[in-house]
mmCIF file of C-alpha atoms in Angstrom:
data_model
loop_
_atom_site.group_PDB
_atom_site.id
_atom_site.type_symbol
_atom_site.label_atom_id
_atom_site.label_comp_id
_atom_site.label_asym_id
_atom_site.label_seq_id
_atom_site.Cartn_x
_atom_site.Cartn_y
_atom_site.Cartn_z
ATOM 1 C CA UNK B 496 -0.073 -0.059 -0.238
ATOM 2 C CA UNK B 497 2.687 2.243 0.794
ATOM 3 C CA UNK B 498 4.697 1.407 -2.434
ATOM 4 C CA UNK B 499 1.655 1.989 -4.422
ATOM 5 C CA UNK B 500 1.124 5.957 -3.052
ATOM 6 C CA UNK B 501 4.588 6.125 -3.362
ATOM 7 C CA UNK B 502 4.697 5.204 -6.975
ATOM 8 C CA UNK B 503 1.252 7.730 -7.668
ATOM 9 C CA UNK B 504 3.079 10.370 -5.328
ATOM 10 C CA UNK B 505 6.187 10.300 -7.701
ATOM 11 C CA UNK B 506 3.832 10.238 -11.315
ATOM 12 C CA UNK B 507 2.162 12.943 -9.792
ATOM 13 C CA UNK B 508 5.242 15.076 -9.283
ATOM 14 C CA UNK B 509 6.651 13.896 -12.787
ATOM 15 C CA UNK B 510 3.104 15.165 -14.285
ATOM 16 C CA UNK B 511 3.323 18.492 -12.536
ATOM 17 C CA UNK B 512 7.155 18.520 -13.581
ATOM 18 C CA UNK B 513 6.075 18.313 -16.880
ATOM 19 C CA UNK B 514 2.832 21.008 -16.994
ATOM 20 C CA UNK B 515 5.354 23.396 -15.435
ATOM 21 C CA UNK B 516 8.437 22.187 -18.192
ATOM 22 C CA UNK B 517 5.666 22.771 -21.475
ATOM 23 C CA UNK B 518 4.493 26.555 -19.634
ATOM 24 C CA UNK B 519 8.018 27.429 -19.904
ATOM 25 C CA UNK B 520 8.797 26.491 -22.870
ATOM 26 C CA UNK B 521 5.440 28.078 -24.018
ATOM 27 C CA UNK B 522 6.305 31.466 -22.327
ATOM 28 C CA UNK B 523 10.387 31.003 -23.873
ATOM 29 C CA UNK B 524 9.041 30.291 -27.380
ATOM 30 C CA UNK B 525 5.917 32.068 -27.949
ATOM 31 C CA UNK B 526 5.583 35.627 -25.135
ATOM 32 C CA UNK B 527 8.739 36.870 -26.146
ATOM 33 C CA UNK B 528 9.421 40.389 -26.745
ATOM 34 C CA UNK B 529 8.858 40.115 -30.853
ATOM 35 C CA UNK B 530 5.375 38.877 -30.283
ATOM 36 C CA UNK B 531 4.618 41.220 -27.701
ATOM 37 C CA UNK B 532 5.880 44.381 -29.736
ATOM 38 C CA UNK B 533 3.448 42.341 -32.756
ATOM 39 C CA UNK B 534 0.769 41.782 -30.606
ATOM 40 C CA UNK B 535 0.915 46.164 -29.659
ATOM 41 C CA UNK B 536 1.454 47.148 -32.898
ATOM 42 C CA UNK B 537 -1.276 45.070 -34.653
ATOM 43 C CA UNK B 538 -3.511 46.421 -31.909
ATOM 44 C CA UNK B 539 -2.829 49.539 -32.755
ATOM 45 C CA UNK B 540 -3.548 49.190 -36.132
ATOM 46 C CA UNK B 541 -7.053 48.152 -35.242
ATOM 47 C CA UNK B 542 -7.055 51.103 -32.968
ATOM 48 C CA UNK B 543 -6.742 53.521 -35.850
ATOM 49 C CA UNK B 544 -8.931 51.670 -38.271
ATOM 50 C CA UNK B 545 -11.954 52.287 -35.147
ATOM 51 C CA UNK B 546 -10.435 55.984 -35.355
ATOM 52 C CA UNK B 547 -11.764 56.256 -39.295
ATOM 53 C CA UNK B 548 -14.490 54.302 -39.127
ATOM 54 C CA UNK B 549 -16.046 56.678 -36.071
ATOM 55 C CA UNK B 550 -15.054 59.929 -38.140
ATOM 56 C CA UNK B 551 -16.833 58.587 -41.131
ATOM 57 C CA UNK B 552 -19.615 57.553 -38.781
ATOM 58 C CA UNK B 553 -19.511 61.254 -37.378
ATOM 59 C CA UNK B 554 -19.610 62.711 -40.481
ATOM 60 C CA UNK B 555 -22.570 60.425 -42.481
ATOM 61 C CA UNK B 556 -24.711 60.669 -39.498
ATOM 62 C CA UNK B 557 -24.263 64.205 -37.764
ATOM 63 C CA UNK B 558 -23.356 66.133 -40.937
ATOM 64 C CA UNK B 559 -24.717 63.954 -43.536
ATOM 65 C CA UNK B 560 -21.809 63.306 -45.513
ATOM 66 C CA UNK B 561 -21.216 60.469 -47.447
ATOM 67 C CA UNK B 562 -17.245 60.897 -49.647
ATOM 68 C CA UNK B 563 -15.816 58.109 -49.852
ATOM 69 C CA UNK B 564 -13.466 58.827 -52.880
ATOM 70 C CA UNK B 565 -12.522 62.468 -51.184
ATOM 71 C CA UNK B 566 -11.043 60.966 -47.775
ATOM 72 C CA UNK B 567 -9.299 58.313 -49.599
ATOM 73 C CA UNK B 568 -7.918 61.208 -51.900
ATOM 74 C CA UNK B 569 -6.563 63.071 -48.489
ATOM 75 C CA UNK B 570 -5.235 59.938 -47.250
ATOM 76 C CA UNK B 571 -2.941 59.006 -50.827
ATOM 77 C CA UNK B 572 -1.964 62.577 -50.987
ATOM 78 C CA UNK B 573 -0.606 63.092 -47.708
ATOM 79 C CA UNK B 574 1.683 59.619 -48.579
ATOM 80 C CA UNK B 575 2.376 60.996 -51.703
ATOM 81 C CA UNK B 576 3.867 63.980 -50.540
ATOM 82 C CA UNK B 577 6.159 62.200 -47.913
ATOM 83 C CA UNK B 578 6.990 59.090 -49.333
ATOM 84 C CA UNK B 579 6.766 59.323 -53.117
ATOM 85 C CA UNK B 580 9.044 63.096 -52.079
ATOM 86 C CA UNK B 581 11.131 60.476 -50.618
ATOM 87 C CA UNK B 582 11.635 58.868 -53.377
ATOM 88 C CA UNK B 583 12.258 61.799 -55.810
ATOM 89 C CA UNK B 584 15.441 62.522 -53.009
ATOM 90 C CA UNK B 585 16.993 59.213 -54.206
ATOM 91 C CA UNK B 586 19.625 57.856 -56.437
ATOM 92 C CA UNK B 587 20.581 55.455 -58.717
ATOM 93 C CA UNK B 588 17.969 52.625 -58.373
ATOM 94 C CA UNK B 589 16.140 53.492 -55.444
ATOM 95 C CA UNK B 590 15.586 56.886 -57.419
ATOM 96 C CA UNK B 591 11.776 56.922 -58.735
ATOM 97 C CA UNK B 592 12.362 57.051 -62.650
ATOM 98 C CA UNK B 593 14.399 54.322 -62.430
ATOM 99 C CA UNK B 594 11.496 52.299 -60.332
ATOM 100 C CA UNK B 595 8.851 53.958 -62.940
ATOM 101 C CA UNK B 596 11.402 52.547 -66.088
ATOM 102 C CA UNK B 597 11.658 48.955 -64.480
ATOM 103 C CA UNK B 598 8.444 48.333 -62.902
ATOM 104 C CA UNK B 599 5.713 51.259 -63.259
ATOM 105 C CA UNK B 600 3.253 48.508 -64.876
ATOM 106 C CA UNK B 601 3.440 46.510 -61.515
ATOM 107 C CA UNK B 602 2.879 49.785 -59.382
ATOM 108 C CA UNK B 603 -0.062 50.664 -61.244
ATOM 109 C CA UNK B 604 -1.744 48.084 -61.262
ATOM 110 C CA UNK B 605 -1.591 47.611 -57.228
ATOM 111 C CA UNK B 606 -2.717 51.095 -56.765
ATOM 112 C CA UNK B 607 -5.457 50.566 -58.785
ATOM 113 C CA UNK B 608 -6.074 47.349 -56.358
ATOM 114 C CA UNK B 609 -5.460 49.326 -53.427
ATOM 115 C CA UNK B 610 -8.184 52.068 -54.085
ATOM 116 C CA UNK B 611 -10.659 49.675 -55.729
ATOM 117 C CA UNK B 612 -10.146 47.602 -52.654
ATOM 118 C CA UNK B 613 -11.392 50.860 -49.859
ATOM 119 C CA UNK B 614 -14.302 51.458 -52.545
ATOM 120 C CA UNK B 615 -15.699 48.947 -52.978
ATOM 121 C CA UNK B 616 -16.803 48.011 -49.013
ATOM 122 C CA UNK B 617 -17.744 51.544 -48.756
ATOM 123 C CA UNK B 618 -20.027 51.132 -51.992
ATOM 124 C CA UNK B 619 -21.736 48.166 -50.648
ATOM 125 C CA UNK B 620 -22.850 49.919 -46.965
ATOM 126 C CA UNK B 621 -25.415 50.791 -49.713
ATOM 127 C CA UNK B 622 -26.339 47.648 -50.747
ATOM 128 C CA UNK B 623 -26.378 44.954 -47.899
ATOM 129 C CA UNK B 624 -26.687 45.662 -43.687
ATOM 130 C CA UNK B 625 -23.606 45.873 -41.746
ATOM 131 C CA UNK B 626 -23.578 41.698 -40.408
ATOM 132 C CA UNK B 627 -23.336 41.038 -44.441
ATOM 133 C CA UNK B 628 -20.420 43.058 -44.450
ATOM 134 C CA UNK B 629 -18.689 42.062 -41.177
ATOM 135 C CA UNK B 630 -18.967 38.055 -41.874
ATOM 136 C CA UNK B 631 -18.344 38.383 -45.403
ATOM 137 C CA UNK B 632 -15.419 40.621 -44.578
ATOM 138 C CA UNK B 633 -13.599 37.854 -43.033
ATOM 139 C CA UNK B 634 -12.941 36.279 -46.665
ATOM 140 C CA UNK B 635 -9.819 38.316 -46.931
ATOM 141 C CA UNK B 636 -7.919 35.923 -44.497
ATOM 142 C CA UNK B 637 -8.595 32.374 -46.477
ATOM 143 C CA UNK B 638 -8.001 34.240 -49.605
ATOM 144 C CA UNK B 639 -4.651 36.020 -48.124
ATOM 145 C CA UNK B 640 -3.237 32.090 -47.283
ATOM 146 C CA UNK B 641 -4.004 31.108 -50.327
ATOM 147 C CA UNK B 642 -2.284 33.612 -51.969
ATOM 148 C CA UNK B 643 0.463 33.490 -49.361
ATOM 149 C CA UNK B 644 1.101 29.593 -50.192
ATOM 150 C CA UNK B 645 0.664 30.147 -54.282
ATOM 151 C CA UNK B 646 2.858 33.439 -54.419
ATOM 152 C CA UNK B 647 4.925 33.599 -50.982
ATOM 153 C CA UNK B 648 5.283 29.976 -51.145
ATOM 154 C CA UNK B 649 4.424 29.749 -47.324
ATOM 155 C CA UNK B 650 3.266 26.887 -45.643
ATOM 156 C CA UNK B 651 1.072 26.651 -43.312
ATOM 157 C CA UNK B 652 0.438 23.485 -40.231
ATOM 158 C CA UNK B 653 -2.821 22.251 -38.910
ATOM 159 C CA UNK B 654 -2.255 24.921 -35.356
ATOM 160 C CA UNK B 655 -2.148 27.829 -38.348
ATOM 161 C CA UNK B 656 -5.807 26.698 -39.831
ATOM 162 C CA UNK B 657 -7.521 26.125 -36.110
ATOM 163 C CA UNK B 658 -6.012 29.367 -35.389
ATOM 164 C CA UNK B 659 -8.246 31.130 -37.875
ATOM 165 C CA UNK B 660 -10.703 28.965 -37.206
ATOM 166 C CA UNK B 661 -10.860 30.796 -33.660
ATOM 167 C CA UNK B 662 -10.467 34.192 -35.244
ATOM 168 C CA UNK B 663 -13.416 33.338 -37.192
ATOM 169 C CA UNK B 664 -15.508 31.968 -34.191
ATOM 170 C CA UNK B 665 -14.958 34.986 -32.183
ATOM 171 C CA UNK B 666 -16.132 36.958 -35.137
ATOM 172 C CA UNK B 667 -19.333 34.761 -35.415
ATOM 173 C CA UNK B 668 -20.095 35.889 -31.332
ATOM 174 C CA UNK B 669 -19.755 39.281 -32.465
ATOM 175 C CA UNK B 670 -21.902 39.249 -35.039
ATOM 176 C CA UNK B 671 -24.574 37.529 -33.105
ATOM 177 C CA UNK B 672 -24.161 39.840 -30.228
ATOM 178 C CA UNK B 673 -25.300 42.709 -32.879
ATOM 179 C CA UNK B 674 -28.326 40.511 -33.737
ATOM 180 C CA UNK B 675 -29.185 40.816 -30.521
ATOM 181 C CA UNK B 676 -28.155 44.464 -29.987
ATOM 182 C CA UNK B 677 -30.473 45.095 -33.193
ATOM 183 C CA UNK B 678 -28.079 46.522 -34.662
ATOM 184 C CA UNK B 679 -28.263 44.910 -37.926
ATOM 185 C CA UNK B 680 -28.638 48.412 -39.766
ATOM 186 C CA UNK B 681 -27.916 48.826 -43.603
ATOM 187 C CA UNK B 682 -30.093 49.065 -46.340
ATOM 188 C CA UNK B 683 -31.147 45.937 -48.388
ATOM 189 C CA UNK B 684 -31.963 47.501 -51.518
ATOM 190 C CA UNK B 685 -29.980 44.606 -52.870
ATOM 191 C CA UNK B 686 -28.571 42.132 -50.841
ATOM 192 C CA UNK B 687 -26.608 40.176 -53.168
ATOM 193 C CA UNK B 688 -25.026 43.110 -55.263
ATOM 194 C CA UNK B 689 -23.419 44.564 -52.067
ATOM 195 C CA UNK B 690 -22.073 41.014 -50.851
ATOM 196 C CA UNK B 691 -20.539 40.371 -54.286
ATOM 197 C CA UNK B 692 -19.103 43.817 -53.525
ATOM 198 C CA UNK B 693 -17.743 42.918 -49.949
ATOM 199 C CA UNK B 694 -16.404 39.838 -51.381
ATOM 200 C CA UNK B 695 -14.476 41.614 -54.539
ATOM 201 C CA UNK B 696 -13.410 43.659 -51.864
ATOM 202 C CA UNK B 697 -11.782 41.216 -49.176
ATOM 203 C CA UNK B 698 -9.716 39.564 -52.694
ATOM 204 C CA UNK B 699 -8.867 42.735 -53.971
ATOM 205 C CA UNK B 700 -7.366 43.613 -49.789
ATOM 206 C CA UNK B 701 -6.124 40.120 -49.916
ATOM 207 C CA UNK B 702 -3.957 40.710 -53.497
ATOM 208 C CA UNK B 703 -2.772 44.213 -51.982
ATOM 209 C CA UNK B 704 -1.414 42.869 -48.915
ATOM 210 C CA UNK B 705 0.619 39.979 -50.444
ATOM 211 C CA UNK B 706 1.595 42.167 -52.553
ATOM 212 C CA UNK B 707 2.903 44.924 -49.691
ATOM 213 C CA UNK B 708 4.363 42.085 -47.700
ATOM 214 C CA UNK B 709 6.713 40.656 -50.850
ATOM 215 C CA UNK B 710 7.707 44.471 -51.555
ATOM 216 C CA UNK B 711 8.212 45.248 -47.957
ATOM 217 C CA UNK B 712 10.509 41.716 -47.268
ATOM 218 C CA UNK B 713 12.366 42.061 -50.841
ATOM 219 C CA UNK B 714 13.118 45.643 -51.358
ATOM 220 C CA UNK B 715 11.943 48.631 -48.904
ATOM 221 C CA UNK B 716 8.916 50.151 -47.378
ATOM 222 C CA UNK B 717 9.460 54.179 -49.460
ATOM 223 C CA UNK B 718 9.813 52.845 -52.707
ATOM 224 C CA UNK B 719 6.259 50.080 -51.769
ATOM 225 C CA UNK B 720 4.293 53.808 -49.880
ATOM 226 C CA UNK B 721 5.276 56.407 -52.561
ATOM 227 C CA UNK B 722 4.485 54.578 -55.692
ATOM 228 C CA UNK B 723 0.847 53.415 -54.326
ATOM 229 C CA UNK B 724 0.475 56.627 -53.058
ATOM 230 C CA UNK B 725 1.964 58.069 -56.518
ATOM 231 C CA UNK B 726 -0.651 55.956 -58.707
ATOM 232 C CA UNK B 727 -3.857 55.951 -55.834
ATOM 233 C CA UNK B 728 -3.703 59.822 -55.236
ATOM 234 C CA UNK B 729 -3.719 59.717 -59.202
ATOM 235 C CA UNK B 730 -7.015 57.329 -59.424
ATOM 236 C CA UNK B 731 -9.088 58.775 -56.448
ATOM 237 C CA UNK B 732 -8.502 62.262 -57.487
ATOM 238 C CA UNK B 733 -10.480 61.379 -61.082
ATOM 239 C CA UNK B 734 -12.778 58.902 -59.339
ATOM 240 C CA UNK B 735 -13.533 61.747 -57.164
ATOM 241 C CA UNK B 736 -14.227 64.126 -59.754
ATOM 242 C CA UNK B 737 -16.469 62.067 -61.541
ATOM 243 C CA UNK B 738 -18.077 60.079 -58.798
ATOM 244 C CA UNK B 739 -18.556 62.806 -55.706
ATOM 245 C CA UNK B 740 -18.500 66.321 -57.253
ATOM 246 C CA UNK B 741 -22.337 66.634 -56.530
ATOM 247 C CA UNK B 742 -21.769 65.428 -52.754
ATOM 248 C CA UNK B 743 -18.646 68.000 -52.559
ATOM 249 C CA UNK B 744 -20.457 71.066 -53.646
ATOM 250 C CA UNK B 745 -23.656 70.223 -51.131
ATOM 251 C CA UNK B 746 -21.447 70.001 -48.229
ATOM 252 C CA UNK B 747 -21.884 72.717 -45.799
ATOM 253 C CA UNK B 748 -18.546 73.221 -44.166
ATOM 254 C CA UNK B 749 -17.906 73.958 -40.186
ATOM 255 C CA UNK B 750 -14.695 73.924 -38.322
ATOM 256 C CA UNK B 751 -16.325 70.101 -36.856
ATOM 257 C CA UNK B 752 -16.126 68.934 -40.769
ATOM 258 C CA UNK B 753 -12.879 69.943 -41.108
ATOM 259 C CA UNK B 754 -11.570 67.877 -37.991
ATOM 260 C CA UNK B 755 -13.735 65.288 -38.890
ATOM 261 C CA UNK B 756 -12.029 64.903 -42.433
ATOM 262 C CA UNK B 757 -8.801 65.657 -40.624
ATOM 263 C CA UNK B 758 -8.855 62.873 -37.746
ATOM 264 C CA UNK B 759 -10.085 60.240 -40.908
ATOM 265 C CA UNK B 760 -6.732 61.696 -42.929
ATOM 266 C CA UNK B 761 -4.151 60.943 -39.748
ATOM 267 C CA UNK B 762 -5.640 58.146 -38.652
ATOM 268 C CA UNK B 763 -5.503 56.087 -42.059
ATOM 269 C CA UNK B 764 -1.929 58.066 -42.957
ATOM 270 C CA UNK B 765 -0.740 56.742 -39.376
ATOM 271 C CA UNK B 766 -2.498 52.721 -40.359
ATOM 272 C CA UNK B 767 -0.602 52.770 -44.312
ATOM 273 C CA UNK B 768 2.297 54.257 -42.954
ATOM 274 C CA UNK B 769 2.885 51.455 -40.204
ATOM 275 C CA UNK B 770 1.379 48.505 -41.819
ATOM 276 C CA UNK B 771 4.515 47.586 -43.632
ATOM 277 C CA UNK B 772 5.953 47.437 -40.247
ATOM 278 C CA UNK B 773 3.792 44.715 -38.806
ATOM 279 C CA UNK B 774 4.199 43.149 -41.807
ATOM 280 C CA UNK B 775 7.464 43.114 -42.451
ATOM 281 C CA UNK B 776 7.806 41.265 -38.814
ATOM 282 C CA UNK B 777 5.172 39.156 -39.052
ATOM 283 C CA UNK B 778 3.105 38.279 -42.178
ATOM 284 C CA UNK B 779 -0.036 39.101 -43.952
ATOM 285 C CA UNK B 780 -2.149 36.756 -42.423
ATOM 286 C CA UNK B 781 -1.097 37.657 -39.255
ATOM 287 C CA UNK B 782 -1.671 41.315 -39.349
ATOM 288 C CA UNK B 783 -5.554 40.698 -40.931
ATOM 289 C CA UNK B 784 -6.656 38.393 -37.628
ATOM 290 C CA UNK B 785 -5.121 40.913 -35.490
ATOM 291 C CA UNK B 786 -7.256 43.660 -37.245
ATOM 292 C CA UNK B 787 -10.361 41.113 -36.414
ATOM 293 C CA UNK B 788 -10.812 43.343 -33.542
ATOM 294 C CA UNK B 789 -10.916 46.797 -34.516
ATOM 295 C CA UNK B 790 -14.874 46.348 -35.074
ATOM 296 C CA UNK B 791 -14.822 44.968 -31.690
ATOM 297 C CA UNK B 792 -12.667 48.605 -31.071
ATOM 298 C CA UNK B 793 -15.804 50.236 -32.669
ATOM 299 C CA UNK B 794 -18.213 49.170 -31.110
ATOM 300 C CA UNK B 795 -16.852 49.733 -27.535
ATOM 301 C CA UNK B 796 -16.648 53.119 -28.426
ATOM 302 C CA UNK B 797 -20.397 52.774 -29.699
ATOM 303 C CA UNK B 798 -21.437 51.991 -26.251
ATOM 304 C CA UNK B 799 -20.355 55.756 -25.100
ATOM 305 C CA UNK B 800 -20.583 57.963 -28.222
ATOM 306 C CA UNK B 801 -23.794 55.711 -30.035
ATOM 307 C CA UNK B 802 -25.178 54.564 -27.177
ATOM 308 C CA UNK B 803 -25.063 51.699 -28.457
ATOM 309 C CA UNK B 804 -26.204 48.108 -26.344
ATOM 310 C CA UNK B 805 -23.716 45.913 -24.083
ATOM 311 C CA UNK B 806 -23.323 42.293 -24.830
ATOM 312 C CA UNK B 807 -21.059 39.968 -22.432
ATOM 313 C CA UNK B 808 -20.669 37.882 -26.086
ATOM 314 C CA UNK B 809 -18.440 41.238 -27.007
ATOM 315 C CA UNK B 810 -15.894 40.398 -24.696
ATOM 316 C CA UNK B 811 -15.738 36.755 -25.625
ATOM 317 C CA UNK B 812 -15.724 37.278 -29.200
ATOM 318 C CA UNK B 813 -12.466 39.579 -27.942
ATOM 319 C CA UNK B 814 -11.231 37.088 -26.186
ATOM 320 C CA UNK B 815 -11.798 34.380 -28.998
ATOM 321 C CA UNK B 816 -10.163 36.718 -31.332
ATOM 322 C CA UNK B 817 -6.343 37.516 -29.212
ATOM 323 C CA UNK B 818 -6.282 33.642 -28.494
ATOM 324 C CA UNK B 819 -6.664 32.898 -32.531
ATOM 325 C CA UNK B 820 -3.750 35.283 -32.835
ATOM 326 C CA UNK B 821 -1.540 34.242 -29.640
ATOM 327 C CA UNK B 822 -1.930 30.286 -31.828
ATOM 328 C CA UNK B 823 -1.146 31.501 -35.390
ATOM 329 C CA UNK B 824 1.770 33.158 -33.980
ATOM 330 C CA UNK B 825 2.584 30.223 -31.417
ATOM 331 C CA UNK B 826 4.653 28.579 -34.578
ATOM 332 C CA UNK B 827 6.320 29.744 -37.425
ATOM 333 C CA UNK B 828 5.147 29.086 -40.854
ATOM 334 C CA UNK B 829 7.867 27.958 -42.790
ATOM 335 C CA UNK B 830 8.594 28.583 -46.411
ATOM 336 C CA UNK B 831 9.514 26.313 -48.855
ATOM 337 C CA UNK B 832 12.740 25.671 -50.314
ATOM 338 C CA UNK B 833 14.017 28.584 -52.625
ATOM 339 C CA UNK B 834 10.745 30.827 -51.252
ATOM 340 C CA UNK B 835 11.298 34.369 -50.287
ATOM 341 C CA UNK B 836 12.628 34.221 -46.149
ATOM 342 C CA UNK B 837 10.469 35.771 -43.551
ATOM 343 C CA UNK B 838 13.092 37.785 -42.574
ATOM 344 C CA UNK B 839 14.033 40.891 -43.666
ATOM 345 C CA UNK B 840 16.435 41.430 -46.204
ATOM 346 C CA UNK B 841 16.879 44.899 -47.017
ATOM 347 C CA UNK B 842 17.102 47.416 -44.534
ATOM 348 C CA UNK B 843 15.201 50.954 -44.440
ATOM 349 C CA UNK B 844 16.008 52.582 -47.950
ATOM 350 C CA UNK B 845 18.060 50.400 -49.095
ATOM 351 C CA UNK B 846 18.079 49.127 -52.557
ATOM 352 C CA UNK B 847 16.511 45.117 -53.971
ATOM 353 C CA UNK B 848 18.707 42.538 -53.917
ATOM 354 C CA UNK B 849 17.436 38.577 -54.640
ATOM 355 C CA UNK B 850 15.962 37.022 -51.833
ATOM 356 C CA UNK B 851 18.097 34.012 -51.331
ATOM 357 C CA UNK B 852 17.509 30.503 -51.183
ATOM 358 C CA UNK B 853 18.181 27.375 -48.439
ATOM 359 C CA UNK B 854 20.076 25.872 -51.350
ATOM 360 C CA UNK B 855 21.862 28.966 -52.261
ATOM 361 C CA UNK B 856 23.152 28.896 -48.218
ATOM 362 C CA UNK B 857 24.028 25.550 -48.575
ATOM 363 C CA UNK B 858 26.405 25.316 -51.355
ATOM 364 C CA UNK B 859 27.773 29.165 -49.793
ATOM 365 C CA UNK B 860 28.455 27.024 -46.673
ATOM 366 C CA UNK B 861 29.824 24.174 -48.940
ATOM 367 C CA UNK B 862 32.552 26.132 -50.717
ATOM 368 C CA UNK B 863 33.136 27.803 -47.392
ATOM 369 C CA UNK B 864 34.259 24.716 -46.081
ATOM 370 C CA UNK B 865 35.768 23.385 -49.048
ATOM 371 C CA UNK B 866 38.296 26.353 -49.329
ATOM 372 C CA UNK B 867 39.226 26.504 -45.062
ATOM 373 C CA UNK B 868 39.815 22.707 -45.922
ATOM 374 C CA UNK B 869 42.170 23.681 -49.236
ATOM 375 C CA UNK B 870 44.136 26.503 -46.714
ATOM 376 C CA UNK B 871 44.324 23.775 -44.143
ATOM 377 C CA UNK B 872 46.069 21.352 -45.980
ATOM 378 C CA UNK B 873 47.982 24.231 -48.096
ATOM 379 C CA UNK B 874 49.489 25.278 -44.387
ATOM 380 C CA UNK B 875 50.285 21.849 -44.186
ATOM 381 C CA UNK B 876 52.312 21.445 -46.993
ATOM 382 C CA UNK B 877 54.551 24.629 -46.598
ATOM 383 C CA UNK B 878 54.904 22.874 -42.487
ATOM 384 C CA UNK B 879 56.476 20.227 -43.877
ATOM 385 C CA UNK B 880 58.482 21.582 -47.024
ATOM 386 C CA UNK B 881 60.254 23.609 -43.680
ATOM 387 C CA UNK B 882 60.507 21.226 -41.859
ATOM 388 C CA UNK B 883 62.426 19.091 -44.394
ATOM 389 C CA UNK B 884 64.644 22.029 -44.995
ATOM 390 C CA UNK B 885 65.712 21.624 -41.250
ATOM 391 C CA UNK B 886 66.582 18.342 -41.564
ATOM 392 C CA UNK B 887 69.007 18.559 -44.555
ATOM 393 C CA UNK B 888 70.683 21.512 -42.604
ATOM 394 C CA UNK B 889 71.480 19.439 -39.338
ATOM 395 C CA UNK B 890 71.810 17.036 -41.450
ATOM 396 C CA UNK B 891 74.871 19.024 -43.497
ATOM 397 C CA UNK B 892 76.171 20.547 -40.060
ATOM 398 C CA UNK B 893 76.608 16.990 -38.811
ATOM 399 C CA UNK B 894 78.662 15.771 -41.572
ATOM 400 C CA UNK B 895 80.393 18.953 -41.287
ATOM 401 C CA UNK B 896 81.740 18.424 -38.127
ATOM 402 C CA UNK B 897 83.007 14.570 -39.041
ATOM 403 C CA UNK B 898 85.884 17.403 -40.473
ATOM 404 C CA UNK B 899 88.116 19.819 -38.858
ATOM 405 C CA UNK B 900 88.256 23.291 -38.007
ATOM 406 C CA UNK B 901 90.373 24.313 -41.529
ATOM 407 C CA UNK B 902 88.156 22.000 -44.034
ATOM 408 C CA UNK B 903 84.743 23.742 -42.201
ATOM 409 C CA UNK B 904 85.950 27.010 -42.465
ATOM 410 C CA UNK B 905 87.076 26.391 -46.413
ATOM 411 C CA UNK B 906 83.286 24.549 -46.768
ATOM 412 C CA UNK B 907 81.308 28.389 -45.078
ATOM 413 C CA UNK B 908 84.139 30.688 -46.936
ATOM 414 C CA UNK B 909 83.039 28.901 -50.356
ATOM 415 C CA UNK B 910 79.472 29.045 -49.856
ATOM 416 C CA UNK B 911 79.825 32.887 -48.808
#
């Protein structure tokens, strides 16, 4: 009986030690400074999205201003003034003229995709409900994973898919809370068309984010923002004049309206400026999972600003999304051989360098190893030659010792 109790105590101790070791390993591998910085910056981006939502809602509900293209134009213009000017001041391959010469059509397509993604989701509010937009907007996550798999050669594990499902369950809880609170507002004039716009916007956002991840990890942030903002300013200017000239003429300008426009532009400018930094630290998929909390932040602010009804499901949703985000980042994604590395290739302001694959790294390592072996063998041969010469000198010296001093002197004088 005493032996059985001792055995049970020993097993309990092993289980506790195993659990303690697992927790320590989790803290060391997951709860790192890099992860904390990524989480904090991702939630800061979600807060900026919340700021754009609040300012837009105030403009629409209190001042009857619905000008999404004008608001996008303000954002692209600020980015253009900052980052396109930086490209103009560069020399060599990083100069804007060289970039336009080499790959102008790529940035033209990327700028068009980015502008229309913003416009499509705002336009969808005129045709479908908020619930549909919140649900269908999550379509960006699977599209991002597919594009990252095909374009960036990222390979996900089972834990990543489980983490995404947990985040989507959190979004479902948020939508359920909206339905219970009676916040399923929005137009239902053409639900199918509105839902199609949301899916189109999610797809375009995924394409833009994957291109952004590739660019900032293989080129630099300034080039991406400078070129996209330049193309975005041109396209949004044309669309603003064509689509919103009547709405702009009807705006009753006041300091409140100007302040709301400025607040929107500053939030969006900061979001666009910081987004590439966070993507460079993690990935586009990870950042978009973190951004799922933006709607929750807007709801929490709406409790005080717009008198929304509180629901406990909002807290459940927030916890679920954060758990999914932590789970997703607990295991790193693995690129295939020859795929772009997830680490930084270029420093800020640097020029394009080809991405190094695993095969190249192995070949370089083998080459260095062979070179080291060759040098070692050469050094060993030199030492053997020196030792052989010393041996000959000793033999000659020993032979001379057998002769008299006169003979040795003669030999030495002959050598001189």
